[in-house]
Coordinates of C-alpha atoms in Angstrom, one line a residue:
M1 CA 17.0 -8.2 0.4
I2 CA 14.6 -10.8 1.4
N3 CA 13.0 -10.9 -2.1
Q4 CA 12.4 -8.0 -4.6
F5 CA 9.3 -6.7 -2.5
T6 CA 10.8 -6.6 1.1
V7 CA 13.8 -5.9 3.0
S8 CA 14.7 -6.9 6.8
S9 CA 16.0 -4.7 9.4
Q10 CA 19.5 -5.9 9.2
W11 CA 19.6 -5.1 5.5
L12 CA 18.1 -1.7 5.9
F13 CA 20.6 -1.0 8.9
D14 CA 23.5 -2.2 6.4
H15 CA 22.1 0.3 3.8
L16 CA 21.0 3.2 6.0
H17 CA 24.0 5.4 4.3
N18 CA 23.4 4.3 0.7
P19 CA 23.0 7.2 -1.4
N20 CA 20.9 5.2 -3.8
V21 CA 18.4 4.2 -1.0
V22 CA 15.6 6.5 0.3
I23 CA 13.7 5.6 3.3
I24 CA 10.0 6.6 3.6
D25 CA 8.1 6.6 6.9
C26 CA 4.4 6.1 6.0
R27 CA 2.9 5.7 9.6
F28 CA -0.6 6.8 9.8
S29 CA -3.9 6.3 12.1
L30 CA -7.4 6.4 10.4
A31 CA -8.7 7.5 13.9
D32 CA -6.2 10.3 14.4
S33 CA -4.9 11.9 11.1
Q34 CA -2.1 13.9 12.8
L35 CA -0.7 10.7 14.9
G36 CA 1.5 9.4 12.3
R37 CA 3.2 12.7 11.6
Q38 CA 3.7 13.2 15.4
Q39 CA 5.2 9.9 15.8
Y40 CA 7.6 10.7 13.1
H41 CA 8.8 13.8 14.7
T42 CA 9.2 12.2 17.8
N43 CA 11.4 9.3 16.2
H44 CA 12.0 7.6 13.0
I45 CA 14.4 5.2 11.4
P46 CA 17.7 7.4 10.6
N47 CA 17.6 9.3 7.2
A48 CA 13.7 8.3 6.9
H49 CA 11.3 11.1 5.3
Y50 CA 7.7 11.4 5.8
L51 CA 4.7 11.1 3.6
D52 CA 1.2 11.4 4.8
L53 CA -1.8 9.2 3.7
N54 CA -4.2 11.9 3.4
Q55 CA -2.0 14.8 2.3
D56 CA 0.7 12.9 0.1
L57 CA -0.8 9.6 -0.8
S58 CA -4.3 10.5 -1.4
S59 CA -6.1 13.5 -2.9
P60 CA -9.0 15.3 -1.4
V61 CA -12.2 13.3 -1.1
K62 CA -15.2 14.3 -3.6
E63 CA -18.4 13.1 -4.3
H64 CA -17.2 9.9 -5.8
G65 CA -13.7 8.1 -6.0
G66 CA -13.8 6.9 -2.5
R67 CA -12.3 8.0 0.9
H68 CA -8.8 8.0 -0.2
P69 CA -8.9 9.0 -4.0
L70 CA -5.5 8.5 -5.8
P71 CA -3.2 11.5 -5.6
N72 CA -2.4 13.7 -8.4
T73 CA 0.6 12.2 -10.1
T74 CA 2.4 15.2 -10.9
E75 CA 2.1 16.5 -7.3
L76 CA 3.2 13.3 -5.9
A77 CA 6.2 13.0 -8.4
E78 CA 7.5 16.7 -7.3
K79 CA 7.3 15.5 -3.6
L80 CA 9.1 12.2 -4.7
A81 CA 11.7 14.2 -6.2
A82 CA 12.0 16.7 -3.4
I83 CA 13.2 13.9 -1.0
G84 CA 15.8 12.7 -3.4
I85 CA 14.0 9.9 -5.4
N86 CA 15.3 9.6 -9.0
S87 CA 12.9 7.7 -11.3
Q88 CA 14.1 3.9 -12.0
K89 CA 17.2 4.3 -10.0
T90 CA 16.7 5.1 -6.3
L91 CA 15.6 2.1 -4.3
V92 CA 12.7 3.3 -1.9
I93 CA 12.1 1.7 1.4
A94 CA 8.6 2.2 2.8
Y95 CA 7.8 1.3 6.3
D96 CA 4.8 1.9 8.8
D97 CA 3.7 0.4 12.0
S98 CA 0.3 -1.1 10.8
R99 CA 1.2 -4.4 9.3
L100 CA 2.0 -2.7 5.9
A101 CA -1.3 -1.0 5.6
F102 CA 0.1 2.5 4.6
A103 CA 3.6 1.2 3.3
S104 CA 1.8 -1.0 0.9
R105 CA -0.1 2.0 -0.2
L106 CA 3.0 3.7 -1.1
W107 CA 4.7 0.4 -2.8
W108 CA 1.7 0.3 -5.0
L109 CA 1.7 4.0 -5.9
L110 CA 5.4 3.9 -6.9
Q111 CA 4.9 1.0 -9.2
Y112 CA 1.8 2.6 -10.8
L113 CA 4.1 5.6 -11.4
G114 CA 6.7 3.3 -13.3
H115 CA 9.1 2.9 -10.6
E116 CA 9.6 -0.6 -9.5
Q117 CA 12.7 0.0 -7.5
V118 CA 10.4 -0.2 -4.3
A119 CA 10.4 -2.6 -1.2
V120 CA 8.7 -2.7 2.1
L121 CA 10.3 -3.1 5.5
D122 CA 9.4 -6.5 7.1
G123 CA 8.3 -6.3 10.4
G124 CA 7.9 -2.2 10.2
F125 CA 8.9 0.2 12.6
S126 CA 8.4 -2.0 15.8
G127 CA 10.3 -4.6 14.2
W128 CA 13.2 -2.4 13.6
K129 CA 13.0 -1.0 17.3
N130 CA 12.8 -4.7 18.7
A131 CA 15.8 -5.8 16.8
G132 CA 17.7 -2.9 18.7
Y133 CA 18.5 -0.6 16.0
T134 CA 18.7 3.1 16.5
V135 CA 15.9 5.8 16.0
T136 CA 16.3 9.4 15.9
N137 CA 14.2 12.6 15.7
I138 CA 16.6 14.2 13.1
I139 CA 14.9 15.5 10.1
P140 CA 16.8 14.5 7.2
V141 CA 18.0 17.1 4.4
A142 CA 17.7 15.5 0.9
E143 CA 19.3 16.4 -2.4
K144 CA 16.7 17.0 -4.9
G145 CA 16.1 14.2 -7.5
T146 CA 14.5 13.8 -10.9
F147 CA 11.2 11.8 -11.0
I148 CA 9.3 11.5 -14.1
P149 CA 6.2 9.3 -13.8
K150 CA 5.5 6.7 -16.5
L151 CA 1.9 5.8 -15.6
Q152 CA 0.8 2.1 -15.6
K153 CA -2.7 2.6 -16.3
D154 CA -3.2 -1.1 -16.7
K155 CA -2.8 -1.5 -12.7
V156 CA -5.8 0.5 -11.7
V157 CA -9.6 0.1 -12.3
D158 CA -12.7 2.5 -11.6
F159 CA -16.3 2.0 -10.8
D160 CA -17.6 1.6 -14.2
Y161 CA -15.0 -1.1 -15.1
V162 CA -16.2 -3.2 -12.1
K163 CA -19.8 -2.6 -12.7
N164 CA -19.5 -3.6 -16.5
C165 CA -17.3 -6.7 -15.8
Q166 CA -18.6 -7.8 -12.2
N167 CA -20.6 -10.7 -13.6
S168 CA -18.3 -11.7 -16.1
L169 CA -16.7 -15.3 -15.4
N170 CA -13.5 -14.1 -16.5
I171 CA -13.1 -11.9 -13.3
I172 CA -12.3 -12.4 -9.8
L173 CA -13.0 -9.7 -7.4
V174 CA -11.0 -9.9 -4.2
D175 CA -12.3 -8.0 -1.2
S176 CA -9.5 -7.4 1.3
R177 CA -11.4 -6.3 4.3
E178 CA -12.0 -8.4 7.5
K179 CA -14.5 -11.0 7.3
E180 CA -17.1 -9.2 9.6
R181 CA -17.2 -6.1 7.3
Y182 CA -17.4 -8.3 4.3
L183 CA -20.1 -10.1 5.5
G184 CA -21.9 -6.8 6.5
E185 CA -22.0 -8.0 10.1
K186 CA -20.3 -4.7 11.1
E187 CA -19.2 -1.7 9.2
P188 CA -17.4 0.9 11.5
I189 CA -16.3 3.3 8.8
D190 CA -18.8 3.4 5.6
K191 CA -22.3 4.4 5.5
I192 CA -23.4 0.9 4.1
A193 CA -22.3 -2.4 4.9
G194 CA -21.9 -5.6 2.8
H195 CA -19.6 -6.2 -0.1
I196 CA -19.7 -5.9 -4.1
P197 CA -21.8 -8.8 -5.3
G198 CA -19.6 -11.8 -6.4
A199 CA -16.7 -10.8 -4.5
V200 CA -14.6 -13.3 -2.4
N201 CA -12.8 -12.4 0.9
Y202 CA -9.2 -12.6 1.7
P203 CA -8.6 -10.3 4.6
W204 CA -5.7 -8.0 4.3
Q205 CA -4.3 -9.0 7.9
E206 CA -3.5 -12.7 6.7
V207 CA -0.3 -11.3 4.9
T208 CA 1.7 -10.9 8.1
D209 CA 1.4 -12.1 11.6
S210 CA 0.2 -10.0 14.4
S211 CA 3.5 -8.3 14.7
G212 CA 3.7 -7.3 11.3
V213 CA 6.2 -9.8 9.8
I214 CA 5.4 -11.2 6.4
L215 CA 4.4 -14.8 5.7
S216 CA 6.7 -16.6 3.8
Q217 CA 6.7 -16.8 0.0
I218 CA 5.4 -20.2 0.2
Q219 CA 2.8 -19.1 2.2
Q220 CA 1.7 -16.3 0.2
S221 CA 1.6 -18.7 -2.8
Q222 CA -0.8 -21.0 -0.5
R223 CA -3.1 -18.0 0.4
W224 CA -3.7 -17.6 -3.5
E225 CA -3.7 -21.2 -4.6
N226 CA -7.6 -21.4 -5.0
I227 CA -7.4 -18.2 -7.4
D228 CA -7.5 -19.0 -11.1
T229 CA -4.6 -16.9 -12.3
T230 CA -5.9 -17.1 -15.7
K231 CA -8.6 -14.7 -14.9
E232 CA -8.4 -11.0 -14.4
I233 CA -8.1 -10.3 -10.6
L234 CA -9.5 -7.0 -9.3
V235 CA -8.8 -6.0 -5.7
Y236 CA -10.5 -3.8 -3.6
C237 CA -11.0 -2.8 0.4
G238 CA -12.7 0.1 1.9
S239 CA -11.0 2.9 0.3
G240 CA -8.3 1.6 -1.8
I241 CA -5.3 1.2 1.0
T242 CA -5.2 -2.1 2.5
A243 CA -6.3 -3.8 -0.8
C244 CA -2.5 -2.6 -1.5
V245 CA -1.3 -5.2 1.4
N246 CA -3.3 -8.1 -0.8
L247 CA -1.5 -6.5 -4.1
L248 CA 1.7 -7.0 -2.3
S249 CA 1.0 -10.4 -1.3
L250 CA -0.1 -11.5 -4.7
A251 CA 3.1 -10.2 -6.1
I252 CA 5.3 -12.0 -3.6
A253 CA 3.4 -15.2 -4.7
G254 CA 4.4 -14.5 -8.4
I255 CA 1.0 -12.9 -9.4
S256 CA 1.8 -9.3 -10.6
T257 CA -1.3 -8.7 -12.9
A258 CA -3.8 -8.0 -10.1
K259 CA -5.5 -4.8 -10.4
L260 CA -6.6 -1.9 -7.8
Y261 CA -10.3 -1.0 -7.8
A262 CA -8.9 2.4 -6.3
G263 CA -12.3 3.8 -5.2
S264 CA -13.0 0.3 -3.4
W265 CA -16.3 -0.1 -1.5
S266 CA -16.4 3.7 -0.2
D267 CA -16.6 4.4 -4.1
W268 CA -18.9 1.7 -4.9
I269 CA -21.6 2.6 -2.3
S270 CA -21.5 6.4 -3.5
Y271 CA -23.4 5.7 -6.7

């Protein structure tokens, strides 16, 4: 493993048949919700299972809660057990082909459920293929595991929490969207443009290079060098997905106390 949060394609290849490793394909497209599943059925990393952002890693949209509310934890735990994941034991490797946008969501969710044995694949699916490793369309059959969630409620905050403390000098609010959306110059998804007052902008795309390779631990630390780590760090994006890429970056940099505003901008503007 490169570090406790990421693995290389070489490492994954060497552990493809390790019974204590479960691989999860998280590919997804916000523009075409069926694309990721179709890509998985066309070809995927051997032994990988598929979890869908909308169907598995989120719950149905309501008036509030944003475009991707957190999933029902009991249902998610059952799905994780069904694909062979055992609490506190199985090492889960998540990958996508979107610079960690969706793999990081699963990485964060597992941490939220109290399962710290999880890492993302550096370089994603394209990195795996470009390295010459094999792909398959065979759907693996899993031996059922036992997954008992132990919710880490201090990892997440809601609208009321952010609203009540947004003006506090002890809070740093991090907006993870690209600069144009943060500035309100463009808004391709949500009904209102702009950002939560007081938020600083750290675009999630800066965590990797353009091919999805994660920047070094030193570079991740340099990204956050102007952040006062004695303060409470709250991270958001459009709907709680790509904020998880920044949370991964913070973790790699050694800052593990940051929290996710799960509903994010799409929840904020619903009030």
